[in-house]
Coordinates of C-alpha atoms and ligand atoms in Angstrom, one line a residue:
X920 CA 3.8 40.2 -9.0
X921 CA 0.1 40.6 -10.0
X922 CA -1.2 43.4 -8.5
X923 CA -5.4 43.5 -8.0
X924 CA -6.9 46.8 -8.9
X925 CA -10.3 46.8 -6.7
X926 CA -12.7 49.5 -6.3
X927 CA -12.6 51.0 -3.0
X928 CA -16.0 48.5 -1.6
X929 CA -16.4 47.4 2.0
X930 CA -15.7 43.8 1.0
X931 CA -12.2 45.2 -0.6
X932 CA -10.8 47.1 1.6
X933 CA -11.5 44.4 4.2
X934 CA -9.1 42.3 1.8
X935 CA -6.9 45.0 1.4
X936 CA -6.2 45.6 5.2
X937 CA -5.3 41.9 5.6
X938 CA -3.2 42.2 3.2
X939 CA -1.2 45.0 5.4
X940 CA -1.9 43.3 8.2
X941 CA 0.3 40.2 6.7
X942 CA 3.2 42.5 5.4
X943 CA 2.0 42.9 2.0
X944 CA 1.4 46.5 0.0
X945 CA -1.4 48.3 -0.9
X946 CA -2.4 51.5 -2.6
X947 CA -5.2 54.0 -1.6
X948 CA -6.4 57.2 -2.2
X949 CA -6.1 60.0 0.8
X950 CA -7.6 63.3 0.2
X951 CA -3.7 65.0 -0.9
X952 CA -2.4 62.3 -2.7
X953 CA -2.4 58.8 -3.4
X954 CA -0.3 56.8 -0.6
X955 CA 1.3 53.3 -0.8
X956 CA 0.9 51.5 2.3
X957 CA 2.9 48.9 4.2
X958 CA 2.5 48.4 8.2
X959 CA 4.5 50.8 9.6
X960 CA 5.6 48.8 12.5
X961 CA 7.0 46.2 10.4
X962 CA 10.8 46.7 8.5
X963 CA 10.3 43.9 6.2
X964 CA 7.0 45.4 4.7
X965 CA 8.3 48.7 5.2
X966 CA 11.8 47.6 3.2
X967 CA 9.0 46.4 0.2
X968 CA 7.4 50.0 0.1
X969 CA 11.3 51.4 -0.7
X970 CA 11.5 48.5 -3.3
X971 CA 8.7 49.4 -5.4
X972 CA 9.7 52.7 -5.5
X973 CA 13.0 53.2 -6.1
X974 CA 13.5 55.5 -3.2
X975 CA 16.2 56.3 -1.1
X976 CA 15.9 54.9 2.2
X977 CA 17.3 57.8 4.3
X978 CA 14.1 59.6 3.2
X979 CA 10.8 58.4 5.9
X980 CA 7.5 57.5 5.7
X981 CA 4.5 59.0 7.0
X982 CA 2.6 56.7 9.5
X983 CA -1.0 57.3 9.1
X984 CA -3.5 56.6 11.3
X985 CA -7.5 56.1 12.0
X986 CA -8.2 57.9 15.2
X987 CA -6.1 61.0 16.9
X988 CA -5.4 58.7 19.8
X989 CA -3.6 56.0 17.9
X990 CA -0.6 58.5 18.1
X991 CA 0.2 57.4 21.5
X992 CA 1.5 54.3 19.7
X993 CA 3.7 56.0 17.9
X994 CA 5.3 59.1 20.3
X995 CA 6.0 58.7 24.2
X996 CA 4.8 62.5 24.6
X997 CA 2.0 65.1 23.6
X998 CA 2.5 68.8 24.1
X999 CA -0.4 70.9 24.9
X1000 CA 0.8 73.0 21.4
X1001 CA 0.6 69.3 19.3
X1002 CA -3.0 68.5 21.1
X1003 CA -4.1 71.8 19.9
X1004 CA -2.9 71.4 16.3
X1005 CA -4.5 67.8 16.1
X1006 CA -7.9 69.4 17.7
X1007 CA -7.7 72.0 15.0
X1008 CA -6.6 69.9 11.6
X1009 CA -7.1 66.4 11.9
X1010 CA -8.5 64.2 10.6
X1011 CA -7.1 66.2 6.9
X1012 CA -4.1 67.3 4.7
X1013 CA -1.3 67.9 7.9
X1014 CA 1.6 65.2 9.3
X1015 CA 2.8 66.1 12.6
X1016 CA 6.2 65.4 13.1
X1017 CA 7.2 64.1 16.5
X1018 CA 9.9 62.5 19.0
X1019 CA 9.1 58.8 18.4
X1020 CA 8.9 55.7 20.2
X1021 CA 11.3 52.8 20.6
X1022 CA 8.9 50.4 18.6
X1023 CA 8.8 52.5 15.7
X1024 CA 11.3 50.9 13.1
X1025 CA 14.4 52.9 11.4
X1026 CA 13.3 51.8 8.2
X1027 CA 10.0 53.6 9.0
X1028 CA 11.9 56.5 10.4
X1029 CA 15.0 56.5 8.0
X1030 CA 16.8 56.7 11.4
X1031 CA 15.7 59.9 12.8
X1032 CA 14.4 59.6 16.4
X1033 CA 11.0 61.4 15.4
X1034 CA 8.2 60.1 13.4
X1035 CA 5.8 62.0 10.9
X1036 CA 2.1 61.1 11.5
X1037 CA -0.9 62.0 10.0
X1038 CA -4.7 60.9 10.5
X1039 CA -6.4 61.9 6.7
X1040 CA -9.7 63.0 6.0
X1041 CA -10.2 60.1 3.1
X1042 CA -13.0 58.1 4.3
X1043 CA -11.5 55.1 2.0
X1044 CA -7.9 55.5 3.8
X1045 CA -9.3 55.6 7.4
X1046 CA -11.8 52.5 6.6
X1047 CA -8.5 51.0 5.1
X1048 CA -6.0 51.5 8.4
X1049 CA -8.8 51.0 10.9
X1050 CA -9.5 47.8 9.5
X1051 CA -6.0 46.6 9.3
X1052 CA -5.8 47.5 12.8
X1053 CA -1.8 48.6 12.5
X1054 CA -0.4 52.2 11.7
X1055 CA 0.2 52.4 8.1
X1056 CA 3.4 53.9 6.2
X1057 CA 2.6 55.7 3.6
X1058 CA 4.6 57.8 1.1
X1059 CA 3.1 58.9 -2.2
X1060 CA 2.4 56.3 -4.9
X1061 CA 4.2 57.1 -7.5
X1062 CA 8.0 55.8 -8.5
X1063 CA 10.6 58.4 -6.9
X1064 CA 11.3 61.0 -8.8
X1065 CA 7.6 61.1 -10.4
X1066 CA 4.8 63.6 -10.2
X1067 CA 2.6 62.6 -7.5
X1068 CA -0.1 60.5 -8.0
X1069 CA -3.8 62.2 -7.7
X1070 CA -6.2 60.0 -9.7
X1071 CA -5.9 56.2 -9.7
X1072 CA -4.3 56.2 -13.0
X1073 CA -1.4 57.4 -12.3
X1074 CA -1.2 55.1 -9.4
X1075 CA -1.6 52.0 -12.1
X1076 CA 1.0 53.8 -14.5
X1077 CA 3.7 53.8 -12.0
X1078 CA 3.2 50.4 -9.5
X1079 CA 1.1 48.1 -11.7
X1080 CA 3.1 44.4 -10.9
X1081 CA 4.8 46.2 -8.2
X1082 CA 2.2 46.0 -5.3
X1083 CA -0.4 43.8 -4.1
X1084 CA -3.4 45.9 -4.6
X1085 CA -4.4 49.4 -6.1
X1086 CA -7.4 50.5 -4.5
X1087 CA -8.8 52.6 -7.5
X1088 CA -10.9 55.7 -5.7
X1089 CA -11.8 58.9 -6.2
X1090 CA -9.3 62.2 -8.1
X1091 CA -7.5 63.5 -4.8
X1092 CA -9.4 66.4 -3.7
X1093 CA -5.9 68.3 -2.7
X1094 CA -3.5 67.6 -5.1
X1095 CA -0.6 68.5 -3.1
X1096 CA 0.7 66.5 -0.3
X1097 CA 0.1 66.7 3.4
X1098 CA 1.8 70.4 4.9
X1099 CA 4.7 68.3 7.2
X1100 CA 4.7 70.4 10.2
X1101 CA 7.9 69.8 12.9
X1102 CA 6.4 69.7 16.3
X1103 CA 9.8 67.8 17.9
X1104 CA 12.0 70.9 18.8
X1105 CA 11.3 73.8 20.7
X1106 CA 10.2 76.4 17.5
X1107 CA 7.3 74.8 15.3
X1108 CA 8.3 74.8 11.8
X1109 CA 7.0 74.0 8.9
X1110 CA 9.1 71.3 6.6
X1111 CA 7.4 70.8 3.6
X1112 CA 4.6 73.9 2.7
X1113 CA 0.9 72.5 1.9
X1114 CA -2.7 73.8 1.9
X1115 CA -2.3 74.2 5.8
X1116 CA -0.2 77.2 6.4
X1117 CA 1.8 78.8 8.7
X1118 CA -0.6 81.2 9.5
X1119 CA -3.6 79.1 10.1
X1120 CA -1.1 76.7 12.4
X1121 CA -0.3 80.4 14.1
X1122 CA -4.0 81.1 14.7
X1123 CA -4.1 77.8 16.3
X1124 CA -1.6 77.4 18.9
X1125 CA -1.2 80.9 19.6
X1126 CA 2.6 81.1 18.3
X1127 CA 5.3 81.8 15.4
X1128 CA 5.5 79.1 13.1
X1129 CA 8.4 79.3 10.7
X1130 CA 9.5 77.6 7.1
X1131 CA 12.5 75.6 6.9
X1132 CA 14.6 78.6 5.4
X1133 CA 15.4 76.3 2.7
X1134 CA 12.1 76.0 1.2
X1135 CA 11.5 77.0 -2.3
X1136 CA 16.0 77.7 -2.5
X1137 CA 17.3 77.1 -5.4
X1138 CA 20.8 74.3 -3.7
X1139 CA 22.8 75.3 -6.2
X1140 CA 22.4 79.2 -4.9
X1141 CA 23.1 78.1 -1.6
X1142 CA 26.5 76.4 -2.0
X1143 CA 27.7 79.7 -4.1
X1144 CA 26.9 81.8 -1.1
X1145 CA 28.9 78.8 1.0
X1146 CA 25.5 77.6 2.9
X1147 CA 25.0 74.1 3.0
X1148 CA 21.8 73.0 1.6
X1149 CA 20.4 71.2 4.2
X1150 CA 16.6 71.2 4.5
X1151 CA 15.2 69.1 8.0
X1152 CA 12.7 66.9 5.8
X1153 CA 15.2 64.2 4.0
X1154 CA 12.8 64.2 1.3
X1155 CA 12.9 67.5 0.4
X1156 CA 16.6 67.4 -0.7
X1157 CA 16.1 65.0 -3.3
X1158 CA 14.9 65.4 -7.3
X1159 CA 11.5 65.3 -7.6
X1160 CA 8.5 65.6 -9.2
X1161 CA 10.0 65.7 -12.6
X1162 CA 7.9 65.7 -15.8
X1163 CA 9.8 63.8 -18.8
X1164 CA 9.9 66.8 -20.5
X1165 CA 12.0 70.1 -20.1
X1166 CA 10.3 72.1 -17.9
X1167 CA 11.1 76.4 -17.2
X1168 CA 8.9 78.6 -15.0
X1169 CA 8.8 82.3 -16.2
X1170 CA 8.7 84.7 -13.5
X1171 CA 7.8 88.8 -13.2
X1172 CA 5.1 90.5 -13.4
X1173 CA 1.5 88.8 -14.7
X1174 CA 1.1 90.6 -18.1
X1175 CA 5.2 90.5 -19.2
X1176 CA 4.7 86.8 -18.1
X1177 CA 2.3 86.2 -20.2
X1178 CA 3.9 87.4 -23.2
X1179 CA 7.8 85.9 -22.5
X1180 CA 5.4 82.7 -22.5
X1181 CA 3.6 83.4 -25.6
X1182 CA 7.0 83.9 -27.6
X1183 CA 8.9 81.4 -25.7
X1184 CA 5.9 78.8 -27.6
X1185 CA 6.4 80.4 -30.4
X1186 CA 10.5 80.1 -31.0
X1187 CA 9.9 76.4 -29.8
X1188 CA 6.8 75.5 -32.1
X1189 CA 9.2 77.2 -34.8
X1190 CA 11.6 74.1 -34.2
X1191 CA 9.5 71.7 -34.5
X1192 CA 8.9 71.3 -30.4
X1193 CA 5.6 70.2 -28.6
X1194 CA 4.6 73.0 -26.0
X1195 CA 2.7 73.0 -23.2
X1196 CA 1.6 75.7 -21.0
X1197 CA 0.9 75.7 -17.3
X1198 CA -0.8 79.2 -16.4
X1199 CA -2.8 79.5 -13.2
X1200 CA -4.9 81.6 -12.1
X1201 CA -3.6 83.7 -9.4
X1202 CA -6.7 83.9 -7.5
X1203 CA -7.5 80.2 -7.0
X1204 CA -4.3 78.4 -5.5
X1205 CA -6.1 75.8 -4.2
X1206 CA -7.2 74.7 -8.1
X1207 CA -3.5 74.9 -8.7
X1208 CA -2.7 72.6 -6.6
X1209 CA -5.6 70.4 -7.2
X1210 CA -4.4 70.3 -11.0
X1211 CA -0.6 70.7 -10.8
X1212 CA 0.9 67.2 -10.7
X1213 CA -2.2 65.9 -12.9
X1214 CA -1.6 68.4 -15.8
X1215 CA 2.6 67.7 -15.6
X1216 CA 1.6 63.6 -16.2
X1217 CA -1.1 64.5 -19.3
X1218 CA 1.5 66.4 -20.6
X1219 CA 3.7 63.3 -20.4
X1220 CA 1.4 61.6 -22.0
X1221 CA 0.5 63.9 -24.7
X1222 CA 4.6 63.6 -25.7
X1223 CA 5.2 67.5 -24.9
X1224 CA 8.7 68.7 -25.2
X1225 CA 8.9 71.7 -23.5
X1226 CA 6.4 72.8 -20.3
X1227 CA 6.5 76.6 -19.5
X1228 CA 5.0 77.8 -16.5
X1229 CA 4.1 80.9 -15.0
X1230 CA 5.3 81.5 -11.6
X1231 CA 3.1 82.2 -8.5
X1232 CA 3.6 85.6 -6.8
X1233 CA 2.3 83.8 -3.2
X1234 CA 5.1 84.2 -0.8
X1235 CA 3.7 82.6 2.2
X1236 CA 0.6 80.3 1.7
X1237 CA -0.8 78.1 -1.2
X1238 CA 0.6 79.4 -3.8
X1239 CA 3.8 79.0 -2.5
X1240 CA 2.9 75.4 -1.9
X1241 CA 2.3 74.6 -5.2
X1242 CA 5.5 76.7 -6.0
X1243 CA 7.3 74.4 -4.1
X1244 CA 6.7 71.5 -6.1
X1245 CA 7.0 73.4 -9.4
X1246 CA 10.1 74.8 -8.7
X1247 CA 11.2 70.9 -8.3
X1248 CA 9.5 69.6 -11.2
X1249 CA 11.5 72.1 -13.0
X1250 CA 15.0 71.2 -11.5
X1251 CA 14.7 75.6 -10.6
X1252 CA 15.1 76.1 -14.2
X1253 CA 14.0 80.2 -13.9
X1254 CA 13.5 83.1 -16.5
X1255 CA 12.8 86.4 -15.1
X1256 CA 11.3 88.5 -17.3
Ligands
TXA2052 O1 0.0 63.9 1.8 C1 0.9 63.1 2.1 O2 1.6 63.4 3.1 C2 1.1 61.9 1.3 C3 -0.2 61.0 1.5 C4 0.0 59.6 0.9 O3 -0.5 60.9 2.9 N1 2.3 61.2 1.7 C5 3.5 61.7 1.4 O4 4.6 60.9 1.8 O5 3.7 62.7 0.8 P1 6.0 61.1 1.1 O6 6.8 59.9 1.7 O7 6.0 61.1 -0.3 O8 6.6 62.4 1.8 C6 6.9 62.4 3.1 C7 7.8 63.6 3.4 C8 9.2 63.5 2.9 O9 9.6 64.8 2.5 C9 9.9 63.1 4.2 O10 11.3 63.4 4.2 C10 9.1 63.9 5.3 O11 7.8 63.8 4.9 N2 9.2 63.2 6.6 C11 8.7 62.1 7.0 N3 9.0 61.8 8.3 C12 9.8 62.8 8.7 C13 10.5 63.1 9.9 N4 10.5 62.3 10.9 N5 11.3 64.2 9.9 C14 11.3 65.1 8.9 N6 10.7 64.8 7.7 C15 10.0 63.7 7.6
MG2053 MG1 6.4 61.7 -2.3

């Protein structure tokens, strides 16, 4: 297929939201992470989107959408705790997750009865679905498995001939995705951790919000102790993330990691191995995230063998976000120094 890569102009994304409108697949930037859109409402589109890349189709999509009330097309109920969270962080970086409707398709669902849905801040991505005048399913845009895309590159790298158009916008201002927050059941809970946090969902609605307890677990701990590993967001099960090279996170205190990191490089340069360092500030999570999946694909690029990274001490809020995904990337490959 030859995919069009257009720059985000009115004219364009007028083109690119018929082309959604007629089934067809297009990618666009949001203000987390690229997404790659299909009509959400329609399998066959939807079926494409799981094509292109390579993913598992028990995992869903997130259905995003151009004004707050267009969730009435997707869920037969509101709560007066799910108005209050959509008052207090949409349009931006949070999908709702809620009991859906008959129309929505299982392919869009993967089969659950509830449906994630999210109205983003991108002024590109809302001119895009509220022109194609359908609910769009979007997952990130990047083959499964991949770090997610951020800057249109990567979005090229991974789905160029795959999709119909690449709408090439701005670097994500996030870098992480969307904080999926389960509003379906009785306790709010958060599925997958983001730069929205428990807390600030708290000060919202005026009640606990938990983490899926199986956030940030290394499986393969949780089958020794006889727990099944069993986290409520399908996608959060699977491999992800993953740079080409080897990738182990040093954890312990700042200054020891620092230096286990420092000779770790050193023993590898030794034999002949390309390092590369990932070292954030522990002050500035939200640059962390901003740069995390960026800095894995550059050091793709740049043919590095070995990627050490120094842990974040966060426990509960950005930081932990970004752990999330690193612990991934790294397939929970841990030193403790
Ligand atoms: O920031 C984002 O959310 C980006 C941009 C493009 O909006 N999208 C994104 O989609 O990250 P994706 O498909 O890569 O990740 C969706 C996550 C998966 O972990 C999936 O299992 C979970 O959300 N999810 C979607 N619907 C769900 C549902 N009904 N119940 C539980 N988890 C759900
Ligand atoms: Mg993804």
């Amino acid at each position: 297929m030859e995919t069009k890569i257009l720059e985000p102009t009115k004219e364009n994304i007028e083109l690119a939201a018929k082309v959604l409108a007629d089934g067809g697949l297009v990618a666009f930037p949001t203000e987390t992470v690229y997404g790659l859109g299909a009509n959400a409402l329609d399998p066959v589109a939807v079926k494409k989107v799981y094509e292109a890349k390579g993913r598992p189709s028990d995992n869903p999509m997130i259905v995003h959408i151009a004004r707050a009330s267009d969730i009435g097309q997707l869920t037969p109920m509101l709560s007066a705790d799910i108005v209050n969270v959509i008052d207090n962080f949409w349009p931006g970086p949070l999908t709702i997750i809620v009991k859906r409707k008959e129309g929505v398709p299982n392919e869009t669902t993967g089969g659950l009865d509830t449906v994630g849905v999210r109205l983003p801040d991108s002024e590109v991505a809302r001119a895009l679905i509220e022109a194609s005048g359908v609910p769009v399913a979007g997952p990130s845009a990047n083959l499964s498995g991949k770090p997610s895309p951020t800057r249109a590159q990567d979005v090229i790298d991974d789905l160029n001939g795959k999709v119909d158009i690449i709408l090439k916008g701005d670097d994500c201002r996030v870098g992480i995705e969307s904080t999926v927050l389960d509003m379906s059941a009785e306790k709010p809970m958060i599925l997958r951790p983001g730069i929205i946090t428990a807390e600030q969902v708290e000060a919202a609605i005026g009640k606990e919000v938990g983490y899926d307890p199986t956030l940030n677990v290394d499986p393969r701990d949780m089958e020794e102790r006889g727990d099944e590993f069993k986290p409520k967001s399908p996608g959060m099960k699977y491999k992800h993330y993953a740079p080409k090279a080897e990738m182990l996170i040093v954890e312990g205190e700042r200054e020891a990691v620092k230096k286990e990191i420092n000779r770790l490089r050193g023993l590898n340069e030794k034999l002949g191995n390309k390092v590369g360092i990932l070292f954030f500030e522990e002050q500035d999570f939200i640059e962390a995230a901003h740069s995390f999946f960026a800095e894995l694909r550059d050091m793709d690029k740049q043919g590095v063998d070995i990627i050490l990274a120094g842990a974040l001490s966060d426990v509960n809020g950005v930081g932990f976000a970004v752990m999330n995904r690193m612990l991934k990337s790294a397939g929970y490959n841990i030193a403790k120094v």
